[in-house]
Amino acid sequence: MKSRKIIFIGSGLVGTSSLYSCINRGVASSYGIIDINEKAVMGNVMDFEDAIQPSKLPYEIFKATYKDCKDADIIVITAGASQKAGQTRLAMITQNAAIIENIGKEVKKSGFKGITIIVSNPVDILTYVYQKVTGFDKNKVISSGTNLDTSRLTFELSKKLNVAPQSIQSYVIGEHGDSSVSVFSQTTVGGAPLKYFEDKKLISKSEYSKIHEAMKMKGYNIGMNKGSTFYGIGTCVANICENILNDTKNVLVLGSYLDGQYGTKDVYIGVPCIVGINGIEGIIELKLDAKEKAGFDKSVKFLKEAIKSINY
Ligand code: NAD
């Protein structure tokens, strides 16, 4: 097998959880870490070295520099500063946009030709900034978007219907944040619409808003219990990397650049798309009902205004 190289920029909780999940799934053969906290990088490199012998597949792990991005297949960006007490959301966005801008310039300089997955928040906004700064192909710059939210939604439905989440096609689209939209109108379970389960009295329409709320509050609730979320998103990131490198053409929900789809343009936002070795290879336009469409449009508006507010 051709060697596969992933560089992780940012090796805090989300970066290392993503890397750990990649290692356990045998996604790549070479992993590099870049972080301004050099001591933490060295500690993590040594820790992951200890996992080579008992792992199923061999890999190398190293402290990387931006030069190492040149021949990488994928770059995963989780670098960022979290919102400080008293700091406004706009100040946090501005600070993280500046970080992403610098990272984008360094990655571009390296001659990198692969696919970038951005995870740092606010993820759809930072992905837009990164693509503008680098000028990379839009299908090769991907926001993790509502991938995690979709995992949360299918889990909530799976508990309710007693069906494995993998057999549930249900998507959260829009902003990875408060304005996200759960698309119940197009949800299928084993090929059957939710109406089939409503008729069987296994679920009722009135429960959908509760399920959406549980999905939306999950990150907050995890944060209240242990500070922040990282294993869930880490597994989502490894899954995205695996689907890209294996050229699966699976449908995943990701923050994709829209150029006319869903009646909008020039925005990165969560939608279902076909994923392969070229990144996002196709976008699926779901037939939304009126409420879902209004929610999605609100999400688009929110993202566009946020991008404008930081002068992009
Ligand atoms: P963390 O504080 O543990 O890690 C962030 C890391 O970024 C630190 O190690 C820090 O040293 C590093 N860093 C900061 N500036 C850097 C720079 N210029 N270059 C390289 N490294 C730099 O935070 P975390 O918990 O790992 O979260 C990381 C990001 O992921 C946050 O923005 C968080 O909101 C986001 N996140 C996204 C999702 C999602 O679904 N998209 C889910 C969870 C967390």
mmCIF file of C-alpha atoms and ligand atoms in Angstrom:
data_model
loop_
_atom_site.group_PDB
_atom_site.id
_atom_site.type_symbol
_atom_site.label_atom_id
_atom_site.label_comp_id
_atom_site.label_asym_id
_atom_site.label_seq_id
_atom_site.Cartn_x
_atom_site.Cartn_y
_atom_site.Cartn_z
ATOM 1 C CA MET A 1 0.000 0.000 0.000
ATOM 2 C CA LYS A 2 1.217 3.528 -0.829
ATOM 3 C CA SER A 3 2.361 5.279 2.326
ATOM 4 C CA ARG A 4 -0.187 7.712 3.676
ATOM 5 C CA LYS A 5 0.779 10.811 5.566
ATOM 6 C CA ILE A 6 -1.368 13.002 7.796
ATOM 7 C CA ILE A 7 -0.131 16.165 9.504
ATOM 8 C CA PHE A 8 -2.010 17.354 12.578
ATOM 9 C CA ILE A 9 -1.754 21.094 13.207
ATOM 10 C CA GLY A 10 -2.833 21.521 16.800
ATOM 11 C CA SER A 11 -2.242 18.725 19.255
ATOM 12 C CA GLY A 12 -4.515 19.599 22.126
ATOM 13 C CA LEU A 13 -7.393 17.367 23.185
ATOM 14 C CA VAL A 14 -9.143 17.247 19.795
ATOM 15 C CA GLY A 15 -5.941 16.912 17.756
ATOM 16 C CA THR A 16 -4.547 14.048 19.854
ATOM 17 C CA SER A 17 -7.931 12.289 20.052
ATOM 18 C CA SER A 18 -8.174 12.447 16.243
ATOM 19 C CA LEU A 19 -4.639 11.124 15.919
ATOM 20 C CA TYR A 20 -5.272 8.345 18.433
ATOM 21 C CA SER A 21 -8.394 7.268 16.570
ATOM 22 C CA CYS A 22 -6.517 7.307 13.240
ATOM 23 C CA ILE A 23 -3.792 5.102 14.749
ATOM 24 C CA ASN A 24 -6.300 2.619 16.123
ATOM 25 C CA ARG A 25 -8.059 2.359 12.764
ATOM 26 C CA GLY A 26 -4.779 2.113 10.833
ATOM 27 C CA VAL A 27 -5.768 5.088 8.671
ATOM 28 C CA ALA A 28 -2.235 6.232 7.731
ATOM 29 C CA SER A 29 1.371 5.104 7.947
ATOM 30 C CA SER A 30 2.963 8.429 8.838
ATOM 31 C CA TYR A 31 1.736 11.040 11.321
ATOM 32 C CA GLY A 32 3.344 14.426 11.989
ATOM 33 C CA ILE A 33 2.403 16.898 14.707
ATOM 34 C CA ILE A 34 2.758 20.686 14.626
ATOM 35 C CA ASP A 35 1.845 22.812 17.634
ATOM 36 C CA ILE A 36 3.175 26.027 19.138
ATOM 37 C CA ASN A 37 3.450 24.119 22.404
ATOM 38 C CA GLU A 38 6.639 22.269 21.447
ATOM 39 C CA LYS A 39 7.001 20.484 24.775
ATOM 40 C CA ALA A 40 3.520 19.013 24.421
ATOM 41 C CA VAL A 41 4.407 17.911 20.876
ATOM 42 C CA MET A 42 7.476 16.038 22.131
ATOM 43 C CA GLY A 43 5.458 14.457 24.926
ATOM 44 C CA ASN A 44 2.765 13.347 22.505
ATOM 45 C CA VAL A 45 5.286 12.006 19.976
ATOM 46 C CA MET A 46 6.918 9.873 22.676
ATOM 47 C CA ASP A 47 3.552 8.699 23.983
ATOM 48 C CA PHE A 48 2.390 7.643 20.491
ATOM 49 C CA GLU A 49 5.756 5.908 19.915
ATOM 50 C CA ASP A 50 4.827 3.654 22.813
ATOM 51 C CA ALA A 51 1.691 2.612 20.928
ATOM 52 C CA ILE A 52 3.551 1.366 17.815
ATOM 53 C CA GLN A 53 4.458 -2.113 19.053
ATOM 54 C CA PRO A 54 0.975 -3.149 20.259
ATOM 55 C CA SER A 55 -0.818 -1.499 17.305
ATOM 56 C CA LYS A 56 -2.210 -3.604 14.472
ATOM 57 C CA LEU A 57 -0.430 -1.643 11.719
ATOM 58 C CA PRO A 58 3.007 -0.024 11.749
ATOM 59 C CA TYR A 59 3.322 3.750 11.567
ATOM 60 C CA GLU A 60 5.811 6.528 12.161
ATOM 61 C CA ILE A 61 5.107 9.503 14.391
ATOM 62 C CA PHE A 62 7.208 12.663 14.426
ATOM 63 C CA LYS A 63 7.399 16.312 15.422
ATOM 64 C CA ALA A 64 6.704 18.053 12.135
ATOM 65 C CA THR A 65 7.453 21.448 10.655
ATOM 66 C CA TYR A 66 5.447 23.127 7.916
ATOM 67 C CA LYS A 67 7.992 21.800 5.373
ATOM 68 C CA ASP A 68 6.668 18.302 6.143
ATOM 69 C CA CYS A 69 3.247 19.313 4.769
ATOM 70 C CA LYS A 70 4.633 19.287 1.205
ATOM 71 C CA ASP A 71 3.944 15.616 0.506
ATOM 72 C CA ALA A 72 1.185 15.014 3.074
ATOM 73 C CA ASP A 73 -2.110 13.528 1.888
ATOM 74 C CA ILE A 74 -4.204 15.224 4.559
ATOM 75 C CA ILE A 75 -3.764 18.076 7.014
ATOM 76 C CA VAL A 76 -6.058 18.176 10.028
ATOM 77 C CA ILE A 77 -6.279 21.574 11.734
ATOM 78 C CA THR A 78 -7.472 21.690 15.337
ATOM 79 C CA ALA A 79 -5.262 24.595 16.457
ATOM 80 C CA GLY A 80 -7.036 27.382 18.188
ATOM 81 C CA ALA A 81 -7.714 29.323 21.277
ATOM 82 C CA SER A 82 -10.919 28.676 23.186
ATOM 83 C CA GLN A 83 -13.284 31.496 24.153
ATOM 84 C CA LYS A 84 -11.924 33.167 27.296
ATOM 85 C CA ALA A 85 -14.163 34.312 30.147
ATOM 86 C CA GLY A 86 -15.423 37.781 29.265
ATOM 87 C CA GLN A 87 -14.257 37.501 25.647
ATOM 88 C CA THR A 88 -16.972 38.168 23.062
ATOM 89 C CA ARG A 89 -17.722 35.564 20.397
ATOM 90 C CA LEU A 90 -16.607 38.061 17.762
ATOM 91 C CA ALA A 91 -13.262 38.603 19.526
ATOM 92 C CA MET A 92 -12.813 34.809 19.657
ATOM 93 C CA ILE A 93 -13.627 34.505 15.941
ATOM 94 C CA THR A 94 -11.182 37.294 15.083
ATOM 95 C CA GLN A 95 -8.439 35.667 17.164
ATOM 96 C CA ASN A 96 -8.950 32.213 15.627
ATOM 97 C CA ALA A 97 -9.255 33.646 12.105
ATOM 98 C CA ALA A 98 -5.810 35.239 12.600
ATOM 99 C CA ILE A 99 -4.404 31.869 13.729
ATOM 100 C CA ILE A 100 -5.921 30.076 10.717
ATOM 101 C CA GLU A 101 -4.688 32.790 8.365
ATOM 102 C CA ASN A 102 -1.092 32.295 9.556
ATOM 103 C CA ILE A 103 -1.398 28.520 9.376
ATOM 104 C CA GLY A 104 -2.879 28.774 5.854
ATOM 105 C CA LYS A 105 0.043 30.901 4.665
ATOM 106 C CA GLU A 106 2.589 28.431 6.059
ATOM 107 C CA VAL A 107 0.793 25.419 4.558
ATOM 108 C CA LYS A 108 0.593 27.146 1.162
ATOM 109 C CA LYS A 109 4.327 27.950 1.303
ATOM 110 C CA SER A 110 5.124 24.274 1.864
ATOM 111 C CA GLY A 111 3.739 23.294 -1.555
ATOM 112 C CA PHE A 112 1.040 21.077 -0.011
ATOM 113 C CA LYS A 113 -1.308 19.580 -2.615
ATOM 114 C CA GLY A 114 -3.571 17.419 -0.481
ATOM 115 C CA ILE A 115 -6.802 17.774 1.409
ATOM 116 C CA THR A 116 -7.292 19.961 4.472
ATOM 117 C CA ILE A 117 -9.845 19.173 7.158
ATOM 118 C CA ILE A 118 -10.582 22.051 9.501
ATOM 119 C CA VAL A 119 -12.012 21.277 12.912
ATOM 120 C CA SER A 120 -11.186 24.425 14.929
ATOM 121 C CA ASN A 121 -14.206 26.536 15.810
ATOM 122 C CA PRO A 122 -16.091 28.379 14.536
ATOM 123 C CA VAL A 123 -15.387 25.724 11.959
ATOM 124 C CA ASP A 124 -17.338 26.838 8.881
ATOM 125 C CA ILE A 125 -16.078 30.411 9.217
ATOM 126 C CA LEU A 126 -12.436 29.386 9.706
ATOM 127 C CA THR A 127 -12.668 27.022 6.733
ATOM 128 C CA TYR A 128 -13.843 29.921 4.582
ATOM 129 C CA VAL A 129 -10.883 32.035 5.782
ATOM 130 C CA TYR A 130 -8.383 29.205 5.152
ATOM 131 C CA GLN A 131 -9.648 28.593 1.612
ATOM 132 C CA LYS A 132 -9.454 32.318 0.798
ATOM 133 C CA VAL A 133 -5.922 32.588 2.196
ATOM 134 C CA THR A 134 -4.587 29.478 0.458
ATOM 135 C CA GLY A 135 -6.610 29.559 -2.764
ATOM 136 C CA PHE A 136 -6.690 25.726 -2.592
ATOM 137 C CA ASP A 137 -9.385 23.881 -4.569
ATOM 138 C CA LYS A 138 -12.659 24.293 -2.710
ATOM 139 C CA ASN A 139 -13.414 20.566 -2.819
ATOM 140 C CA LYS A 140 -10.074 19.904 -1.105
ATOM 141 C CA VAL A 141 -10.741 22.261 1.791
ATOM 142 C CA ILE A 142 -13.274 20.682 4.104
ATOM 143 C CA SER A 143 -14.924 21.772 7.324
ATOM 144 C CA SER A 144 -15.868 18.978 9.725
ATOM 145 C CA GLY A 145 -19.118 20.961 9.817
ATOM 146 C CA THR A 146 -22.123 19.095 11.175
ATOM 147 C CA ASN A 147 -20.463 15.673 10.957
ATOM 148 C CA LEU A 148 -20.369 15.366 14.757
ATOM 149 C CA ASP A 149 -23.905 16.778 15.083
ATOM 150 C CA THR A 150 -25.112 14.136 12.610
ATOM 151 C CA SER A 151 -23.507 11.392 14.681
ATOM 152 C CA ARG A 152 -25.328 12.784 17.714
ATOM 153 C CA LEU A 153 -28.663 12.923 15.890
ATOM 154 C CA THR A 154 -28.501 9.346 14.592
ATOM 155 C CA PHE A 155 -27.571 8.215 18.108
ATOM 156 C CA GLU A 156 -30.644 9.926 19.593
ATOM 157 C CA LEU A 157 -32.880 8.341 16.928
ATOM 158 C CA SER A 158 -31.237 4.956 17.417
ATOM 159 C CA LYS A 159 -32.072 5.023 21.149
ATOM 160 C CA LYS A 160 -35.673 5.892 20.360
ATOM 161 C CA LEU A 161 -36.192 3.336 17.573
ATOM 162 C CA ASN A 162 -33.848 0.625 18.809
ATOM 163 C CA VAL A 163 -32.064 0.532 15.436
ATOM 164 C CA ALA A 164 -28.295 0.881 14.954
ATOM 165 C CA PRO A 165 -27.235 4.440 14.042
ATOM 166 C CA GLN A 166 -25.469 3.064 10.960
ATOM 167 C CA SER A 167 -28.869 2.027 9.564
ATOM 168 C CA ILE A 168 -30.314 5.503 10.013
ATOM 169 C CA GLN A 169 -29.894 8.070 7.248
ATOM 170 C CA SER A 170 -30.590 11.304 9.053
ATOM 171 C CA TYR A 171 -28.630 14.483 8.643
ATOM 172 C CA VAL A 172 -27.911 17.653 10.560
ATOM 173 C CA ILE A 173 -27.202 20.420 8.089
ATOM 174 C CA GLY A 174 -26.316 24.107 8.373
ATOM 175 C CA GLU A 175 -23.943 25.791 10.781
ATOM 176 C CA HIS A 176 -22.048 23.647 13.302
ATOM 177 C CA GLY A 177 -23.682 25.627 16.091
ATOM 178 C CA ASP A 178 -26.950 27.000 17.363
ATOM 179 C CA SER A 179 -28.643 27.401 13.966
ATOM 180 C CA SER A 180 -28.130 23.794 12.821
ATOM 181 C CA VAL A 181 -31.098 21.964 11.279
ATOM 182 C CA SER A 182 -32.064 18.301 11.777
ATOM 183 C CA VAL A 183 -33.667 17.088 8.556
ATOM 184 C CA PHE A 184 -36.422 14.796 9.845
ATOM 185 C CA SER A 185 -38.493 15.144 6.656
ATOM 186 C CA GLN A 186 -35.898 13.205 4.661
ATOM 187 C CA THR A 187 -34.813 10.757 7.357
ATOM 188 C CA THR A 188 -34.971 7.082 6.491
ATOM 189 C CA VAL A 189 -34.405 4.064 8.689
ATOM 190 C CA GLY A 190 -33.659 0.900 6.780
ATOM 191 C CA GLY A 191 -35.119 2.652 3.747
ATOM 192 C CA ALA A 192 -38.421 3.574 5.458
ATOM 193 C CA PRO A 193 -39.353 7.209 6.230
ATOM 194 C CA LEU A 194 -40.067 8.271 9.801
ATOM 195 C CA LYS A 195 -43.796 8.245 8.941
ATOM 196 C CA TYR A 196 -43.595 4.439 8.895
ATOM 197 C CA PHE A 197 -42.401 4.479 12.539
ATOM 198 C CA GLU A 198 -44.978 7.149 13.457
ATOM 199 C CA ASP A 199 -47.728 4.870 12.122
ATOM 200 C CA LYS A 200 -46.357 2.054 14.246
ATOM 201 C CA LYS A 201 -46.478 4.409 17.278
ATOM 202 C CA LEU A 202 -42.728 4.019 17.814
ATOM 203 C CA ILE A 203 -42.129 7.746 17.524
ATOM 204 C CA SER A 204 -44.336 10.807 17.229
ATOM 205 C CA LYS A 205 -43.841 14.094 15.388
ATOM 206 C CA SER A 206 -43.978 15.973 18.692
ATOM 207 C CA GLU A 207 -40.747 14.251 19.760
ATOM 208 C CA TYR A 208 -38.630 15.618 16.908
ATOM 209 C CA SER A 209 -37.943 18.976 18.512
ATOM 210 C CA LYS A 210 -36.853 17.194 21.727
ATOM 211 C CA ILE A 211 -34.499 14.960 19.748
ATOM 212 C CA HIS A 212 -33.065 17.992 17.942
ATOM 213 C CA GLU A 213 -32.591 19.780 21.267
ATOM 214 C CA ALA A 214 -30.820 16.749 22.806
ATOM 215 C CA MET A 215 -28.492 16.677 19.778
ATOM 216 C CA LYS A 216 -27.855 20.419 20.024
ATOM 217 C CA MET A 217 -27.211 20.415 23.779
ATOM 218 C CA LYS A 218 -24.923 17.373 23.752
ATOM 219 C CA GLY A 219 -21.669 19.322 23.367
ATOM 220 C CA TYR A 220 -22.718 21.733 26.095
ATOM 221 C CA ASN A 221 -23.699 18.872 28.403
ATOM 222 C CA ILE A 222 -20.389 17.077 27.822
ATOM 223 C CA GLY A 223 -18.607 20.362 28.528
ATOM 224 C CA MET A 224 -20.531 20.836 31.790
ATOM 225 C CA ASN A 225 -19.387 17.401 32.937
ATOM 226 C CA LYS A 226 -15.768 17.271 31.814
ATOM 227 C CA GLY A 227 -14.780 20.607 30.325
ATOM 228 C CA SER A 228 -14.811 19.893 26.619
ATOM 229 C CA THR A 229 -15.533 17.295 23.939
ATOM 230 C CA PHE A 230 -12.841 15.354 22.110
ATOM 231 C CA TYR A 231 -13.348 11.574 21.691
ATOM 232 C CA GLY A 232 -16.522 11.941 19.620
ATOM 233 C CA ILE A 233 -15.054 14.536 17.269
ATOM 234 C CA GLY A 234 -11.731 12.642 17.216
ATOM 235 C CA THR A 235 -13.499 9.537 15.913
ATOM 236 C CA CYS A 236 -15.426 11.625 13.364
ATOM 237 C CA VAL A 237 -12.148 13.111 12.088
ATOM 238 C CA ALA A 238 -10.521 9.680 11.738
ATOM 239 C CA ASN A 239 -13.599 8.449 9.872
ATOM 240 C CA ILE A 240 -13.428 11.395 7.462
ATOM 241 C CA CYS A 241 -9.689 10.778 6.844
ATOM 242 C CA GLU A 242 -10.317 7.058 6.275
ATOM 243 C CA ASN A 243 -13.110 7.709 3.780
ATOM 244 C CA ILE A 244 -10.939 10.143 1.842
ATOM 245 C CA LEU A 245 -7.838 7.934 1.732
ATOM 246 C CA ASN A 246 -9.841 4.793 0.859
ATOM 247 C CA ASP A 247 -11.711 6.735 -1.848
ATOM 248 C CA THR A 248 -14.954 5.221 -0.546
ATOM 249 C CA LYS A 249 -17.491 7.594 -2.192
ATOM 250 C CA ASN A 250 -19.507 7.292 1.024
ATOM 251 C CA VAL A 251 -21.953 10.058 1.889
ATOM 252 C CA LEU A 252 -20.868 12.050 4.945
ATOM 253 C CA VAL A 253 -22.158 15.344 6.227
ATOM 254 C CA LEU A 254 -19.334 17.884 5.985
ATOM 255 C CA GLY A 255 -18.940 21.623 5.751
ATOM 256 C CA SER A 256 -18.741 22.039 1.994
ATOM 257 C CA TYR A 257 -18.395 25.071 -0.233
ATOM 258 C CA LEU A 258 -21.733 25.842 -1.853
ATOM 259 C CA ASP A 259 -21.783 27.372 -5.292
ATOM 260 C CA GLY A 260 -25.480 27.560 -6.092
ATOM 261 C CA GLN A 261 -26.611 24.397 -4.286
ATOM 262 C CA TYR A 262 -29.426 24.933 -1.770
ATOM 263 C CA GLY A 263 -30.027 28.298 -3.457
ATOM 264 C CA THR A 264 -26.901 29.907 -2.035
ATOM 265 C CA LYS A 265 -23.290 30.673 -2.913
ATOM 266 C CA ASP A 266 -19.946 31.448 -1.388
ATOM 267 C CA VAL A 267 -20.331 29.822 1.997
ATOM 268 C CA TYR A 268 -18.986 26.708 3.760
ATOM 269 C CA ILE A 269 -21.832 24.913 5.485
ATOM 270 C CA GLY A 270 -22.802 21.399 6.597
ATOM 271 C CA VAL A 271 -24.550 19.335 3.890
ATOM 272 C CA PRO A 272 -24.401 15.674 2.864
ATOM 273 C CA CYS A 273 -21.718 15.060 0.285
ATOM 274 C CA ILE A 274 -19.887 12.271 -1.506
ATOM 275 C CA VAL A 275 -16.376 11.810 -0.188
ATOM 276 C CA GLY A 276 -13.405 10.356 -2.034
ATOM 277 C CA ILE A 277 -9.733 10.771 -2.802
ATOM 278 C CA ASN A 278 -10.429 14.201 -4.323
ATOM 279 C CA GLY A 279 -12.137 15.416 -1.156
ATOM 280 C CA ILE A 280 -15.739 16.458 -1.664
ATOM 281 C CA GLU A 281 -16.717 14.898 -4.988
ATOM 282 C CA GLY A 282 -20.412 15.747 -4.995
ATOM 283 C CA ILE A 283 -23.055 17.506 -2.946
ATOM 284 C CA ILE A 284 -26.470 16.029 -2.295
ATOM 285 C CA GLU A 285 -29.305 18.549 -2.266
ATOM 286 C CA LEU A 286 -31.962 17.285 0.117
ATOM 287 C CA LYS A 287 -35.562 18.245 -0.542
ATOM 288 C CA LEU A 288 -36.186 20.262 2.634
ATOM 289 C CA ASP A 289 -39.640 21.083 3.944
ATOM 290 C CA ALA A 290 -40.515 24.763 4.432
ATOM 291 C CA LYS A 291 -39.431 24.905 8.101
ATOM 292 C CA GLU A 292 -36.129 23.145 7.416
ATOM 293 C CA LYS A 293 -35.421 25.405 4.425
ATOM 294 C CA ALA A 294 -36.126 28.511 6.518
ATOM 295 C CA GLY A 295 -33.787 27.177 9.231
ATOM 296 C CA PHE A 296 -31.065 26.436 6.699
ATOM 297 C CA ASP A 297 -31.394 29.922 5.153
ATOM 298 C CA LYS A 298 -31.076 31.430 8.636
ATOM 299 C CA SER A 299 -27.900 29.413 9.150
ATOM 300 C CA VAL A 300 -26.476 30.662 5.840
ATOM 301 C CA LYS A 301 -27.310 34.251 6.804
ATOM 302 C CA PHE A 302 -25.637 33.835 10.187
ATOM 303 C CA LEU A 303 -22.434 32.463 8.640
ATOM 304 C CA LYS A 304 -22.269 35.102 5.916
ATOM 305 C CA GLU A 305 -22.734 37.899 8.439
ATOM 306 C CA ALA A 306 -20.044 36.455 10.713
ATOM 307 C CA ILE A 307 -17.600 36.260 7.794
ATOM 308 C CA LYS A 308 -18.404 39.852 6.866
ATOM 309 C CA SER A 309 -17.902 40.972 10.468
ATOM 310 C CA ILE A 310 -14.270 39.831 10.320
ATOM 311 C CA ASN A 311 -13.804 41.486 6.913
ATOM 312 C CA TYR A 312 -13.565 38.431 4.670
HETATM 313 P P1 NAD B 1 -6.932 22.619 23.077
HETATM 314 O O1 NAD B 1 -6.783 23.928 23.736
HETATM 315 O O2 NAD B 1 -6.798 21.359 23.877
HETATM 316 O O3 NAD B 1 -5.898 22.516 21.855
HETATM 317 C C1 NAD B 1 -5.645 23.561 20.967
HETATM 318 C C2 NAD B 1 -4.194 23.432 20.573
HETATM 319 O O4 NAD B 1 -3.918 24.401 19.543
HETATM 320 C C3 NAD B 1 -3.201 23.702 21.714
HETATM 321 O O5 NAD B 1 -2.337 22.586 21.858
HETATM 322 C C4 NAD B 1 -2.472 24.953 21.265
HETATM 323 O O6 NAD B 1 -1.108 24.984 21.691
HETATM 324 C C5 NAD B 1 -2.586 24.825 19.762
HETATM 325 N N1 NAD B 1 -2.356 26.069 19.016
HETATM 326 C C6 NAD B 1 -2.833 27.312 19.297
HETATM 327 N N2 NAD B 1 -2.388 28.169 18.371
HETATM 328 C C7 NAD B 1 -1.649 27.454 17.482
HETATM 329 C C8 NAD B 1 -0.952 27.790 16.294
HETATM 330 N N3 NAD B 1 -0.906 29.034 15.837
HETATM 331 N N4 NAD B 1 -0.295 26.806 15.660
HETATM 332 C C9 NAD B 1 -0.314 25.526 16.108
HETATM 333 N N5 NAD B 1 -0.960 25.156 17.223
HETATM 334 C C10 NAD B 1 -1.619 26.120 17.904
HETATM 335 O O7 NAD B 1 -8.350 22.658 22.349
HETATM 336 P P2 NAD B 1 -9.162 21.394 21.829
HETATM 337 O O8 NAD B 1 -10.089 20.940 22.872
HETATM 338 O O9 NAD B 1 -8.204 20.436 21.220
HETATM 339 O O10 NAD B 1 -10.046 22.075 20.685
HETATM 340 C C11 NAD B 1 -9.453 22.487 19.472
HETATM 341 C C12 NAD B 1 -10.475 23.151 18.582
HETATM 342 O O11 NAD B 1 -11.434 22.177 18.155
HETATM 343 C C13 NAD B 1 -11.285 24.264 19.278
HETATM 344 O O12 NAD B 1 -11.429 25.344 18.370
HETATM 345 C C14 NAD B 1 -12.621 23.605 19.534
HETATM 346 O O13 NAD B 1 -13.682 24.538 19.625
HETATM 347 C C15 NAD B 1 -12.731 22.742 18.304
HETATM 348 N N6 NAD B 1 -13.725 21.669 18.343
HETATM 349 C C16 NAD B 1 -14.426 21.461 17.205
HETATM 350 C C17 NAD B 1 -15.405 20.500 17.149
HETATM 351 C C18 NAD B 1 -16.184 20.323 15.878
HETATM 352 O O14 NAD B 1 -17.139 19.538 15.807
HETATM 353 N N7 NAD B 1 -15.804 21.022 14.809
HETATM 354 C C19 NAD B 1 -15.656 19.687 18.274
HETATM 355 C C20 NAD B 1 -14.895 19.885 19.433
HETATM 356 C C21 NAD B 1 -13.926 20.900 19.453
#
